[in-house]
XYZ file of C-alpha atoms in Angstrom:
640
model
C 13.906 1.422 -9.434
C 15.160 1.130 -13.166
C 12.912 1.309 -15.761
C 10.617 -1.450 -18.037
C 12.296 -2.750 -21.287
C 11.400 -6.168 -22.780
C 14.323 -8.836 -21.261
C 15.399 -11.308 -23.472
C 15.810 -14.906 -21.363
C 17.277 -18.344 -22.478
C 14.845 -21.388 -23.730
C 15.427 -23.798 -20.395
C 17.396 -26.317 -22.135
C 18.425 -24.452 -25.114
C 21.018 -21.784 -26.222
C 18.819 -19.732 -28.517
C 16.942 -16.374 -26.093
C 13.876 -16.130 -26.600
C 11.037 -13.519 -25.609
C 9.158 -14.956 -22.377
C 5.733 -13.714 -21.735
C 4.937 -11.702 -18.709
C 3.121 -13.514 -16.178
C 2.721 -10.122 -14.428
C 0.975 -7.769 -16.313
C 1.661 -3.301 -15.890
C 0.270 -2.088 -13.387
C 1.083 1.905 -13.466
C -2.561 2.501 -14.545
C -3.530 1.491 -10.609
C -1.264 4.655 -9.372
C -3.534 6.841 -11.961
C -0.897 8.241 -13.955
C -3.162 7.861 -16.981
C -6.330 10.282 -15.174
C -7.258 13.708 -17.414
C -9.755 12.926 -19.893
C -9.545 9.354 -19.691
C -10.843 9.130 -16.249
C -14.331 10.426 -17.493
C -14.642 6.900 -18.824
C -13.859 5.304 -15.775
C -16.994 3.376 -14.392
C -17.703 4.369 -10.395
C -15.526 1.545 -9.161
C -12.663 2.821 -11.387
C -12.360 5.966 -10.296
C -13.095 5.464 -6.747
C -10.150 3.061 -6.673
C -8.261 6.756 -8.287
C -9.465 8.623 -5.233
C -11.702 10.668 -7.414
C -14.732 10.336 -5.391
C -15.176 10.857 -1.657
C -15.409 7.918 0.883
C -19.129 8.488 1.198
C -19.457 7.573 -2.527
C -17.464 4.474 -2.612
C -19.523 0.920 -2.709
C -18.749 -2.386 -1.498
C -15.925 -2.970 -3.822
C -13.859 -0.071 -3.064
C -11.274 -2.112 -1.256
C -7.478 -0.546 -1.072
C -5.231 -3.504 0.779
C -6.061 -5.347 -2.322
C -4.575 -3.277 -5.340
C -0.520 -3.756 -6.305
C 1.368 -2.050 -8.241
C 2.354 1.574 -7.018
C 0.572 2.224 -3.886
C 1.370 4.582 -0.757
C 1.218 7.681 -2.165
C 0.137 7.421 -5.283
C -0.702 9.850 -7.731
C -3.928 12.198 -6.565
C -3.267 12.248 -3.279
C -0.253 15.028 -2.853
C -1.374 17.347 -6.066
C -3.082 19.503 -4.337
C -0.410 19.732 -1.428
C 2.470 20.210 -3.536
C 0.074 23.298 -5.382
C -0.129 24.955 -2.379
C 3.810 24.515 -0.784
C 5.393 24.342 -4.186
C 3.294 26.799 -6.577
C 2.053 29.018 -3.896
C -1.640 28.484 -5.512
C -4.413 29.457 -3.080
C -7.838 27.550 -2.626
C -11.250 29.018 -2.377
C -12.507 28.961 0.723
C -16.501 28.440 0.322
C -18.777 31.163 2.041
C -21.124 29.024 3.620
C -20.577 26.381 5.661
C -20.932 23.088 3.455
C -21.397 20.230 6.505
C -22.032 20.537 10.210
C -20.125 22.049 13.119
C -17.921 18.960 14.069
C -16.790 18.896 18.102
C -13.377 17.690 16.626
C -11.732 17.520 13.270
C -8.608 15.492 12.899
C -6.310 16.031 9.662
C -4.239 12.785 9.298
C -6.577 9.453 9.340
C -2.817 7.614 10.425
C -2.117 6.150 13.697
C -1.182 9.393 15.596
C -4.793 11.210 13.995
C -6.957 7.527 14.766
C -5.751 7.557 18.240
C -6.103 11.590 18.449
C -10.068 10.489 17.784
C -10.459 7.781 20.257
C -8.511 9.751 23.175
C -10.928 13.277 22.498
C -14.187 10.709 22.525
C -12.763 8.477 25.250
C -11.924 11.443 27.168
C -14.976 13.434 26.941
C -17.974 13.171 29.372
C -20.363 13.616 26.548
C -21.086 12.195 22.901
C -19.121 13.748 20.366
C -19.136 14.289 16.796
C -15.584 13.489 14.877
C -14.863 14.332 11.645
C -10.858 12.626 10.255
C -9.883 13.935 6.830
C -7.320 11.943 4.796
C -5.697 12.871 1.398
C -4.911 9.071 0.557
C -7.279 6.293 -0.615
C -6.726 4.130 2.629
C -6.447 4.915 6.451
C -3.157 4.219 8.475
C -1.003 6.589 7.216
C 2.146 4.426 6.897
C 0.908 1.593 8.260
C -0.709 0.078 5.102
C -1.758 -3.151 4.477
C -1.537 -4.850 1.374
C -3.138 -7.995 0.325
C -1.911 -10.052 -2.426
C -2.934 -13.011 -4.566
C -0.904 -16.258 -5.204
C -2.146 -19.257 -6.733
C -5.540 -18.604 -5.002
C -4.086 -18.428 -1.257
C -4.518 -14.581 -0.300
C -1.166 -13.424 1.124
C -1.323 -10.447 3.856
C 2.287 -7.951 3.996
C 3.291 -4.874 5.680
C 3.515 -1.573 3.727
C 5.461 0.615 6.149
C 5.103 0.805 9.680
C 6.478 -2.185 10.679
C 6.101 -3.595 14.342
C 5.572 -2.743 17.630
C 9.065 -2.449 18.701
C 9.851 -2.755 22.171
C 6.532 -2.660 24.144
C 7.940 -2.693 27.646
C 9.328 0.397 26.753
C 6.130 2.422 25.937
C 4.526 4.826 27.937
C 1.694 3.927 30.865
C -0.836 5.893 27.726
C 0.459 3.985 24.888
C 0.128 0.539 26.167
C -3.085 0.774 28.000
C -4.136 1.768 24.111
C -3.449 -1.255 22.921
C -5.088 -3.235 25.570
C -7.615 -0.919 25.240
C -7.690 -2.269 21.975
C -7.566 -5.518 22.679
C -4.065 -5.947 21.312
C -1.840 -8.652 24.114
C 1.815 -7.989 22.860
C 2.878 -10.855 25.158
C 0.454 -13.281 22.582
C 3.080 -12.611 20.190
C 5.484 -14.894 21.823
C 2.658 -17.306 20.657
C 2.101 -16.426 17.163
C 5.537 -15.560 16.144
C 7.707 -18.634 15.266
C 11.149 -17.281 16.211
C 13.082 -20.547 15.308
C 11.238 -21.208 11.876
C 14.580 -20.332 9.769
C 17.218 -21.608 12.463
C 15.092 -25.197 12.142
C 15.941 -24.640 8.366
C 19.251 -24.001 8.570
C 18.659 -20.277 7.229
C 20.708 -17.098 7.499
C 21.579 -13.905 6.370
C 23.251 -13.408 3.655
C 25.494 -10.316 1.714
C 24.429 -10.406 -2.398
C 27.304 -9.239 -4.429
C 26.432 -8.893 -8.389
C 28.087 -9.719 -11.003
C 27.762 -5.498 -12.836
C 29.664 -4.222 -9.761
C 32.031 -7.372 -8.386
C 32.667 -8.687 -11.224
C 30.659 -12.157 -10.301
C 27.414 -13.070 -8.387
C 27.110 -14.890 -5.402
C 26.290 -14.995 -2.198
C 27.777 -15.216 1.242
C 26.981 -15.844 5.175
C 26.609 -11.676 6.168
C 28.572 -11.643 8.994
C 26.718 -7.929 10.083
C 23.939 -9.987 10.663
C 25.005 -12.645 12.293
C 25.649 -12.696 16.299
C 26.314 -16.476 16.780
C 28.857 -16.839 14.112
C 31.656 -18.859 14.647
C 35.499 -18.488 13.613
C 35.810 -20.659 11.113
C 32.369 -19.723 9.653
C 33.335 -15.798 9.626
C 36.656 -16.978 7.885
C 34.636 -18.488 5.834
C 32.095 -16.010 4.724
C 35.274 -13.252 4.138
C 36.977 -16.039 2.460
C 34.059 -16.271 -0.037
C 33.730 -11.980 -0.562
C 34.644 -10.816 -3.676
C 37.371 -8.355 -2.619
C 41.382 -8.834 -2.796
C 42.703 -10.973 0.017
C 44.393 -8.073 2.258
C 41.169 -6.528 1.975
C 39.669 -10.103 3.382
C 42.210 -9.722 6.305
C 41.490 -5.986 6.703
C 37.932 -6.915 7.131
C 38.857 -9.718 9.797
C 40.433 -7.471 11.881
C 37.413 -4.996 12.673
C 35.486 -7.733 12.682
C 36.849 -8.912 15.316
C 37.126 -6.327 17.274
C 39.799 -5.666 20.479
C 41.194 -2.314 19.196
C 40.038 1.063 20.634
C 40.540 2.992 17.024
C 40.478 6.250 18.904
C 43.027 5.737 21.654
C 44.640 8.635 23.385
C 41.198 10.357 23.661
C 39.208 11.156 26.376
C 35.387 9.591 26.565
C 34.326 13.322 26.087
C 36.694 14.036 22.882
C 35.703 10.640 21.347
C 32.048 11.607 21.508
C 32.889 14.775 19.763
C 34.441 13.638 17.246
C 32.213 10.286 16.030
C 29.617 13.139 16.148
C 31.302 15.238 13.519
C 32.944 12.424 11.305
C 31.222 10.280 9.349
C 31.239 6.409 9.905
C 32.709 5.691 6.099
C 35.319 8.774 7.516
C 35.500 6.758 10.818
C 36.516 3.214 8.754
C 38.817 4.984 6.448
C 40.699 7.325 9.359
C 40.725 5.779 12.003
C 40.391 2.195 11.183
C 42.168 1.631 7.941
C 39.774 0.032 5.976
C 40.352 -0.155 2.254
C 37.545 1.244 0.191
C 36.122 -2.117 -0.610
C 35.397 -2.563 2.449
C 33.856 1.120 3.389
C 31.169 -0.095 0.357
C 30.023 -3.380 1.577
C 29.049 -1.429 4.855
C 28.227 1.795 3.134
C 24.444 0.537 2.498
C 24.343 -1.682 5.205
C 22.079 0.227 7.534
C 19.538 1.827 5.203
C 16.054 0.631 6.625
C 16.843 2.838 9.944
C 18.406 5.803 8.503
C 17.715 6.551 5.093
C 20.878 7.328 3.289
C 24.364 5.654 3.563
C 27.413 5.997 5.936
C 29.099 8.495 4.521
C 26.406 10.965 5.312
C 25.737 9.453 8.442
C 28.364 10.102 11.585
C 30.094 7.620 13.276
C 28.283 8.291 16.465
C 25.289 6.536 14.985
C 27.245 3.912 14.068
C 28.696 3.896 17.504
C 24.775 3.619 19.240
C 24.263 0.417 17.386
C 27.491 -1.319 17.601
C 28.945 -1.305 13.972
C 32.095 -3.119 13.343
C 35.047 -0.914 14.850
C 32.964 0.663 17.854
C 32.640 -2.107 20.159
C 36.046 -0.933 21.508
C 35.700 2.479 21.737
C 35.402 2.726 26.010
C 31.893 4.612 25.327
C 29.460 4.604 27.909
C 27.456 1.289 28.589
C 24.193 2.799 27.475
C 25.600 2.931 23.970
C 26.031 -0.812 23.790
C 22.734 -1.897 25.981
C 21.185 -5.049 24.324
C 17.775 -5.218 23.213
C 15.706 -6.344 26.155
C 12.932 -7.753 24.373
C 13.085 -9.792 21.146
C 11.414 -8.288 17.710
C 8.458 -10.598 17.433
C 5.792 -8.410 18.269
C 4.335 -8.181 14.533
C 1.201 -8.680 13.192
C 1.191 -9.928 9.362
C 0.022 -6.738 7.941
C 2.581 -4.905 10.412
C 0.906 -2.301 12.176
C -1.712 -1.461 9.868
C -3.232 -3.904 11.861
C -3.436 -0.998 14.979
C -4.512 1.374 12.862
C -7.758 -1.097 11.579
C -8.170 -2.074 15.906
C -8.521 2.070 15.706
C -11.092 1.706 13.067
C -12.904 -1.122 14.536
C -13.233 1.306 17.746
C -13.899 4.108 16.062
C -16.697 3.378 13.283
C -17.359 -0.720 14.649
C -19.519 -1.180 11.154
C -16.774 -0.517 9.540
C -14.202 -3.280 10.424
C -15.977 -6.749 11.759
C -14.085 -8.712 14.576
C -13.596 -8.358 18.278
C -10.149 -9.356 19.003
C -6.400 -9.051 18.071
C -6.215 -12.584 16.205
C -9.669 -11.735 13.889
C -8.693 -8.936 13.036
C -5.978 -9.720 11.163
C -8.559 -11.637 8.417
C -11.526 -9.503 9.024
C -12.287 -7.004 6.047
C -13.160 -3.596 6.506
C -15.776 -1.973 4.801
C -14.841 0.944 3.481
C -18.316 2.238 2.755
C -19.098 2.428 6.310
C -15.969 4.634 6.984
C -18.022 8.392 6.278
C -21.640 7.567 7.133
C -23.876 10.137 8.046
C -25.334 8.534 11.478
C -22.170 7.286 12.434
C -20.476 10.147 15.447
C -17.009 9.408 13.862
C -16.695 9.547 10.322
C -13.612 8.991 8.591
C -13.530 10.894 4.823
C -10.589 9.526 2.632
C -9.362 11.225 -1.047
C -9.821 14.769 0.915
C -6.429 17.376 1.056
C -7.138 20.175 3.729
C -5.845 23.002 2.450
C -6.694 25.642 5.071
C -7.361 25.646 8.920
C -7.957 29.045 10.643
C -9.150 29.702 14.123
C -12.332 31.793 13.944
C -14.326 33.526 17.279
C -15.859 30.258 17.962
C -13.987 27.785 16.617
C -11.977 26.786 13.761
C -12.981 26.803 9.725
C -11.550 23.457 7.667
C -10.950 23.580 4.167
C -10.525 20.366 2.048
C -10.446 19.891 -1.396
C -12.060 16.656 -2.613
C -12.271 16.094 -7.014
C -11.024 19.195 -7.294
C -14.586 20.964 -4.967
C -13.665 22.787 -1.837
C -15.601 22.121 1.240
C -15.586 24.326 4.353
C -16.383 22.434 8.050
C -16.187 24.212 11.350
C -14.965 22.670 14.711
C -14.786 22.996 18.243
C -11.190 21.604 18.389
C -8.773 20.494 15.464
C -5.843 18.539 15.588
C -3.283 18.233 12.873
C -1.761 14.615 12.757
C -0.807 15.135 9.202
C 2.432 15.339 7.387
C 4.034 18.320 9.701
C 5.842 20.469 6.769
C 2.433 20.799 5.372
C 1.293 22.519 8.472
C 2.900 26.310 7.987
C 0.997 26.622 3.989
C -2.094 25.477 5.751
C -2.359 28.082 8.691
C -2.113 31.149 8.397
C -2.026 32.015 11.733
C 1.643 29.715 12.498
C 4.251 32.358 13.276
C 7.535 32.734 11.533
C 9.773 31.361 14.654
C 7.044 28.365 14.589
C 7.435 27.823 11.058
C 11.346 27.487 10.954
C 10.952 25.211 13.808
C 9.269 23.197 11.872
C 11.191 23.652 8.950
C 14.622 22.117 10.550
C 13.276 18.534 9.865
C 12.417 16.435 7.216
C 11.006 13.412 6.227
C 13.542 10.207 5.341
C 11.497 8.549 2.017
C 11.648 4.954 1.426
C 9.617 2.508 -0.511
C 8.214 -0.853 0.952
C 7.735 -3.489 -1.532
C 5.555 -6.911 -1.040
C 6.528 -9.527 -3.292
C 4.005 -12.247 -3.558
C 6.239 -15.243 -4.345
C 4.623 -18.941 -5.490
C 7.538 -20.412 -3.616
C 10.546 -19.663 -1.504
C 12.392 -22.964 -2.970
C 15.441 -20.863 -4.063
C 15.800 -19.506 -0.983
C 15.960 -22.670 1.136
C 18.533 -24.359 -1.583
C 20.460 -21.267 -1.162
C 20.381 -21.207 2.749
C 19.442 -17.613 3.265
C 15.963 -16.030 4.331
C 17.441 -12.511 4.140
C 19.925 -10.676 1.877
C 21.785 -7.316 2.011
C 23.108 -6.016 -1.554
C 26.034 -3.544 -1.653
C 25.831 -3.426 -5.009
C 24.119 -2.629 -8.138
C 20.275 -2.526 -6.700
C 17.681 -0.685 -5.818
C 15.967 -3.194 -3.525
C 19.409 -3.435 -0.963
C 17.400 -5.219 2.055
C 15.297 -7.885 1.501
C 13.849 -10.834 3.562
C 10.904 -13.159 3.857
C 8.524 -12.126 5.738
C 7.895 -12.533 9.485
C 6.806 -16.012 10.651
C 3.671 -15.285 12.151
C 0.798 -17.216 12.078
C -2.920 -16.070 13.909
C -6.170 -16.388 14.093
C -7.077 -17.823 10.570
C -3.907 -17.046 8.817
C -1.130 -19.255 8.516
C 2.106 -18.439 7.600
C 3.863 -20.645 4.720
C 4.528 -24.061 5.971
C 6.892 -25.332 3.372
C 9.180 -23.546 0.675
C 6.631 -25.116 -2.091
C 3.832 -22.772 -0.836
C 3.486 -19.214 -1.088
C 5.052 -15.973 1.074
C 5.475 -12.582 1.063
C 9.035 -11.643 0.045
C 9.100 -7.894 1.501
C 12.106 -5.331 0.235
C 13.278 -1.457 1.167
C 14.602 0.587 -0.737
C 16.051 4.196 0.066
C 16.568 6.684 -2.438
C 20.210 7.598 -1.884
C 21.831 10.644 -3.721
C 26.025 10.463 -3.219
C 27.796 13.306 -2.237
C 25.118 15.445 -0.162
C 24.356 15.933 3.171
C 21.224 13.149 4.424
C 19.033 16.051 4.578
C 20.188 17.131 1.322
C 19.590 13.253 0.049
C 16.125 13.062 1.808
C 14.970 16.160 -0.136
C 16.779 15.008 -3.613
C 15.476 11.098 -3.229
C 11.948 12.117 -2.463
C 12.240 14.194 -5.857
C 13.421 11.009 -7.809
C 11.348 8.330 -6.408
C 8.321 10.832 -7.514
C 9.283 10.451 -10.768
C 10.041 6.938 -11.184
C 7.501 4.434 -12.416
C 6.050 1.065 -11.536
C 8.567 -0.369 -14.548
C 11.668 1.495 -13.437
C 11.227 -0.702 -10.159
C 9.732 -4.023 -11.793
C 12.778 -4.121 -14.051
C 15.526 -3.958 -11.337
C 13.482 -6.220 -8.995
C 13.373 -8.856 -12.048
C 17.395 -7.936 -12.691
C 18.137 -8.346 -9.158
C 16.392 -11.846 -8.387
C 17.115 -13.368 -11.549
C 21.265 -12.610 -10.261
C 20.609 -13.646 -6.826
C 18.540 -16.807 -7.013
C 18.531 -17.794 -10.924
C 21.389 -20.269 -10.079
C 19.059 -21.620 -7.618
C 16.387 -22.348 -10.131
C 13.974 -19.007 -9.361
C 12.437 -17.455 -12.340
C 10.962 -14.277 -11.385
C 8.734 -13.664 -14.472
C 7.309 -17.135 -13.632
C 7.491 -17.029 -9.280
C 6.279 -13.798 -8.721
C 2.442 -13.566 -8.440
C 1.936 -9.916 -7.439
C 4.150 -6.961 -6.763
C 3.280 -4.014 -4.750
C 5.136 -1.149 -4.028
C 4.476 1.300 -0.993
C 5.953 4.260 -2.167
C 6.562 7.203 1.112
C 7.973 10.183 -0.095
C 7.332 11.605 3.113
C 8.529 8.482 5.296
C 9.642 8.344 8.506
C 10.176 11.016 11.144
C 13.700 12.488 11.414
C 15.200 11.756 14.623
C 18.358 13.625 14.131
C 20.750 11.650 12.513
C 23.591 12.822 10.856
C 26.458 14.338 11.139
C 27.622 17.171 13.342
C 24.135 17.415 15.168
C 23.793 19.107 18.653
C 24.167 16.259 20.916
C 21.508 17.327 23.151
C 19.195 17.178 20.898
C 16.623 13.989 21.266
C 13.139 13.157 21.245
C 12.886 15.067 24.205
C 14.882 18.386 23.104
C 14.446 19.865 19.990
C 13.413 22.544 17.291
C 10.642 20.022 17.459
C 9.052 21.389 20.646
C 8.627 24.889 19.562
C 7.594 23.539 16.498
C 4.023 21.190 17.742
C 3.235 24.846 20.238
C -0.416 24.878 20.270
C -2.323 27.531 17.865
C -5.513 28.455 20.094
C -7.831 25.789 18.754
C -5.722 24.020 16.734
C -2.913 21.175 18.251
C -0.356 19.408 16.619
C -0.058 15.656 16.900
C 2.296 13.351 14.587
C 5.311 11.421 15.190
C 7.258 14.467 13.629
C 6.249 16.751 16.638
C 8.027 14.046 18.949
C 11.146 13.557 16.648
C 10.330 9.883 17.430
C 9.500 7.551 14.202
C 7.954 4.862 15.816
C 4.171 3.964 16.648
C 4.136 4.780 20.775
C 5.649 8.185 18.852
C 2.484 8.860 17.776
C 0.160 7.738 20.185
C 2.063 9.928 22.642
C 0.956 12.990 20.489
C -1.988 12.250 19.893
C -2.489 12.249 23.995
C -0.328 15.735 24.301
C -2.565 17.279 21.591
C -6.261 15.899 22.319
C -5.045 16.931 25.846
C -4.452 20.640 24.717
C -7.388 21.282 23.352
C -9.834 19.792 26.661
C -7.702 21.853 28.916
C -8.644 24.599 26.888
């Protein structure tokens, strides 16, 4: 997201601009790009908030939910890994043993490592002693929490993994987990209002901006929008900023009825929305001008990273985009979702990875159910205590893990110290690229395995709004840009209201406002665009994305009398360079590879002692993903 420079803004009232005060104040000194010498003035608090100190040495205060600005992975937590892939450097690997034998060390303090802990203690007919190593500040792995403050009200948002989707559908292990921890997905149906913005007469909507159609305004999104009537999807394409023949273009995929591949068998079909891509598919097959192939280009970036035209058709196909419906594919292409999207808590699932905690180390997060959790406050402090049999040690980068004669040596670098631990068992539920630098003992054929994947980055921001008055006059509660933004999906948040916390009641109060954005590249592959976008997010600062968040609401909702500089309380930004799992997308991929048939599978073999567990080893980006490895793994090792 662009970068900061002073915006000059017109006196309400008056024709003469004016420079307007920041109500939000910089915030790239929270991400600790200013550390080196200056962080030997930092007081304790400061630099524990940097991740300079280990999780034993943090106080009361040390609470990470509640910074903004640049969080996820922020700077001091991948250094040392990108030393070791990147540079090649080596670590020292202390002589004597600096901490106790452990019965199991997990790498990875995210869902898939969490659960990996409870499973191997749950599991075993005898007390055991758990050691979980983290790089980052917080626990969860994606799914963070962030807490933000508006007009005194403390607002709770999501900062990457974002609901439990489809619960029927998890495995006999993943759901007794979260009854296990007292999570009751069917309370949901409770707690989630699912007609707050139908009541309100509230839709979707498609942003187009003025820098690439010439105007701003915005329209019904008729990708988003089921229920939507003739005359209202004549309408909305009457409205779109595109010539007239591309309006009736548009109309006629829209509508559907026409098999754009006819003449080909099922089996040819498949074959070639494999090898095509979906922009190819519009422009080929169903003669849609290039005005068109750009208001869908972006249009599906939350699920798969990049746009369209690295992206095949097939996908497209699997979801129903406009122009597939017609295709004569088989029915399980087209199945509908069988059970609605409502099963969110308010911090998304951060909230299973603090139920985890809560398990885990009980001192550490208060509560004893699903609906206090979501206001209880963990105490970080109590996360690495010395009594405790599970101890969870954040702002710590393994850097080696080696199988020795009777068990396995851990190396983790913490402020820049190495520390050695020894365990019985170790599983790795960390970033799976990582794995090859960090043992030495993963064979070649393992290692390129492992290597055919990677990760799809994306940033989550949480925008803590004073009001969400604009939105109401304008009629839309979510917006899709095609345009000139970085931010391209955006909607208020969820309406879910439990235990203690209540969701905004009025468009006078305060919300989260969440946003994704995807760091495209044009013209590559979307492995080529994962690997290029992780690059440039990396170096873009908390003012590249404040200005275009600032440039993009004051287009959108200006005219409807929001003032970003004055609405926004808070901003943070969850920044994922390593995001979600790849589940082979793209184009020209073996079709028979899935979650269940992969490079994958050779790629998560077992390495004596040592298990893999992490929702790459399952090809699978979503949170039963990762319990399910954690269950494989911890299961390796007691076999053993």
């Amino acid at each position: 997201m662009p970068e900061n420079k002073p915006r000059q803004t017109l006196c309400r009232g008056g024709s003469h601009p004016m420079q307007k005060p920041r109500l939000l104040s910089r915030r790239d000194f929270v991400s600790g790009v200013a550390l080196g010498a200056t962080a030997l003035q930092m007081s304790p608090l400061e630099a524990a908030i940097q991740g300079l100190l280990p999780s034993s040495a943090i106080g009361p205060e040390y609470y990470p939910p509640g910074l903004t600005g640049l969080r996820g992975s922020i700077k001091g937590s991948f250094e040392v890994a990108h030393a070791l892939a990147r540079e090649g450097k080596s670590f020292s690997v202390p002589k004597q043993q600096t901490e106790k034998t452990y019965d199991l060390v997990v790498v990875g303090a995210g869902i898939s490592g969490l659960s990996a802990a409870k499973f191997f203690r749950d599991q075993r007919q005898e007390s055991s002693s758990i050691l979980v190593l983290d790089n980052h500040d917080d626990f969860g792995g994606h799914a963070r929490r962030n807490e933000l403050q508006a007009d005194g009200e403390t607002l709770i948002g999501f900062g990457g993994s974002q609901t439990i989707d489809s619960p029927s559908n998890y495995s006999a292990v993943a759901r007794q987990l979260l009854k296990d921890l007292t999570i009751d997905v069917d309370r949901f149906h409770d707690y989630f209002d699912q007609t707050f913005f139908q009541r309100r007469n509230m839709g979707a909507g498609i942003y187009f901006d003025a820098a690439t159609y010439g105007e701003s305004k915005i329209v019904a999104n008729p990708l988003s929008s089921d229920d939507m009537s003739e005359s209202q999807l004549l309408a909305a394409l009457q409205d779109m900023p595109i010539p007239s023949a591309d309006r009736d273009a548009f109309l006629r995929l829209l509508a559907g009825g026409a098999d754009y591949l006819q003449g080909m068998t099922t089996a040819e079909k498949e074959t070639r929305l494999r090898n095509i891509s979906y922009l190819e598919f519009l422009k080929a097959h169903a003669g849609m001008p290039e005005s068109v192939q750009d208001i869908l280009r972006d249009s599906f970036l939350p699920m798969i990273g990049v746009g369209w035209e690295a992206a095949s058709a097939w996908e497209a196909a699997q979801y129903g985009f406009p122009g597939t419906g017609d295709l004569g594919l088989s029915d399980e292409q087209h199945a509908e979702r069988e059970e609605p999207y409502i099963h969110h808590f308010p911090d998304g699932n951060a909230s299973i990875a603090r139920a985890l905690v809560r398990d885990l180390v009980p001192r550490a997060m208060p509560g004893s159910n699903m609906e206090d959790l979501v206001t209880a406050r963990a105490n970080y402090a109590a996360l690495d205590e010395t009594d405790s049999s599970v101890r969870i040690r954040l702002n710590s980068t393994v850097v080696r893990v080696q199988n020795t004669s009777d068990g396995v040596d851990v190396t983790y670098v913490n402020k820049g110290n190495s520390y050695r631990v020894r365990a019985k068992h170790v599983v790795m539920a960390c970033y799976n690229a990582i794995i090859p630098y960090v043992c030495p003992e993963v064979l070649p054929a393992q290692a390129e395995a492992i290597r055919y994947a990677t990760k799809i980055p994306f940033v989550i921001g949480s925008f803590a709004s004073r009001n969400w008055q604009a939105c109401a006059e304008a009629g839309f509660y979510k917006m899709y840009t095609p345009g000139d933004a970085m931010f391209q999906s955006l909607h208020l948040d969820f309406p879910v209201s439990m235990g203690d916390y209540r969701y905004s009641h009025s468009p006078d109060t305060p919300l989260v406002v969440s946003a994704w954005y995807s760091p495209t590249e044009r013209g590559l592959t979307n492995m080529q665009q994962y690997k290029a976008g992780r690059a440039k997010m990396l170096q873009m600062s908390y003012t590249d994305f404040e200005d275009d968040i600032f440039k993009h609401f004051d287009g959108m909702l200006g005219p409807h009398g929001f003032d970003p500089e004055r609405d926004f309380a808070a901003i943070t930004l969850n920044r994922w360079p390593h995001g979600y799992a790849y589940e082979f997308e793209g184009i020209g991929v073996p079709a028979q590879y899935d979650r269940y048939n992969g490079p994958h599978i050779a790629g998560r073999a077992q390495i004596g002692r040592i298990s893999i567990a992490n929702s790459d080893s399952e090809a699978y980006a979503y949170v039963d993903g990762a319990i399910d490895a954690a269950y494989r793994a911890v299961n390796e090792q007691l076999k053993g």
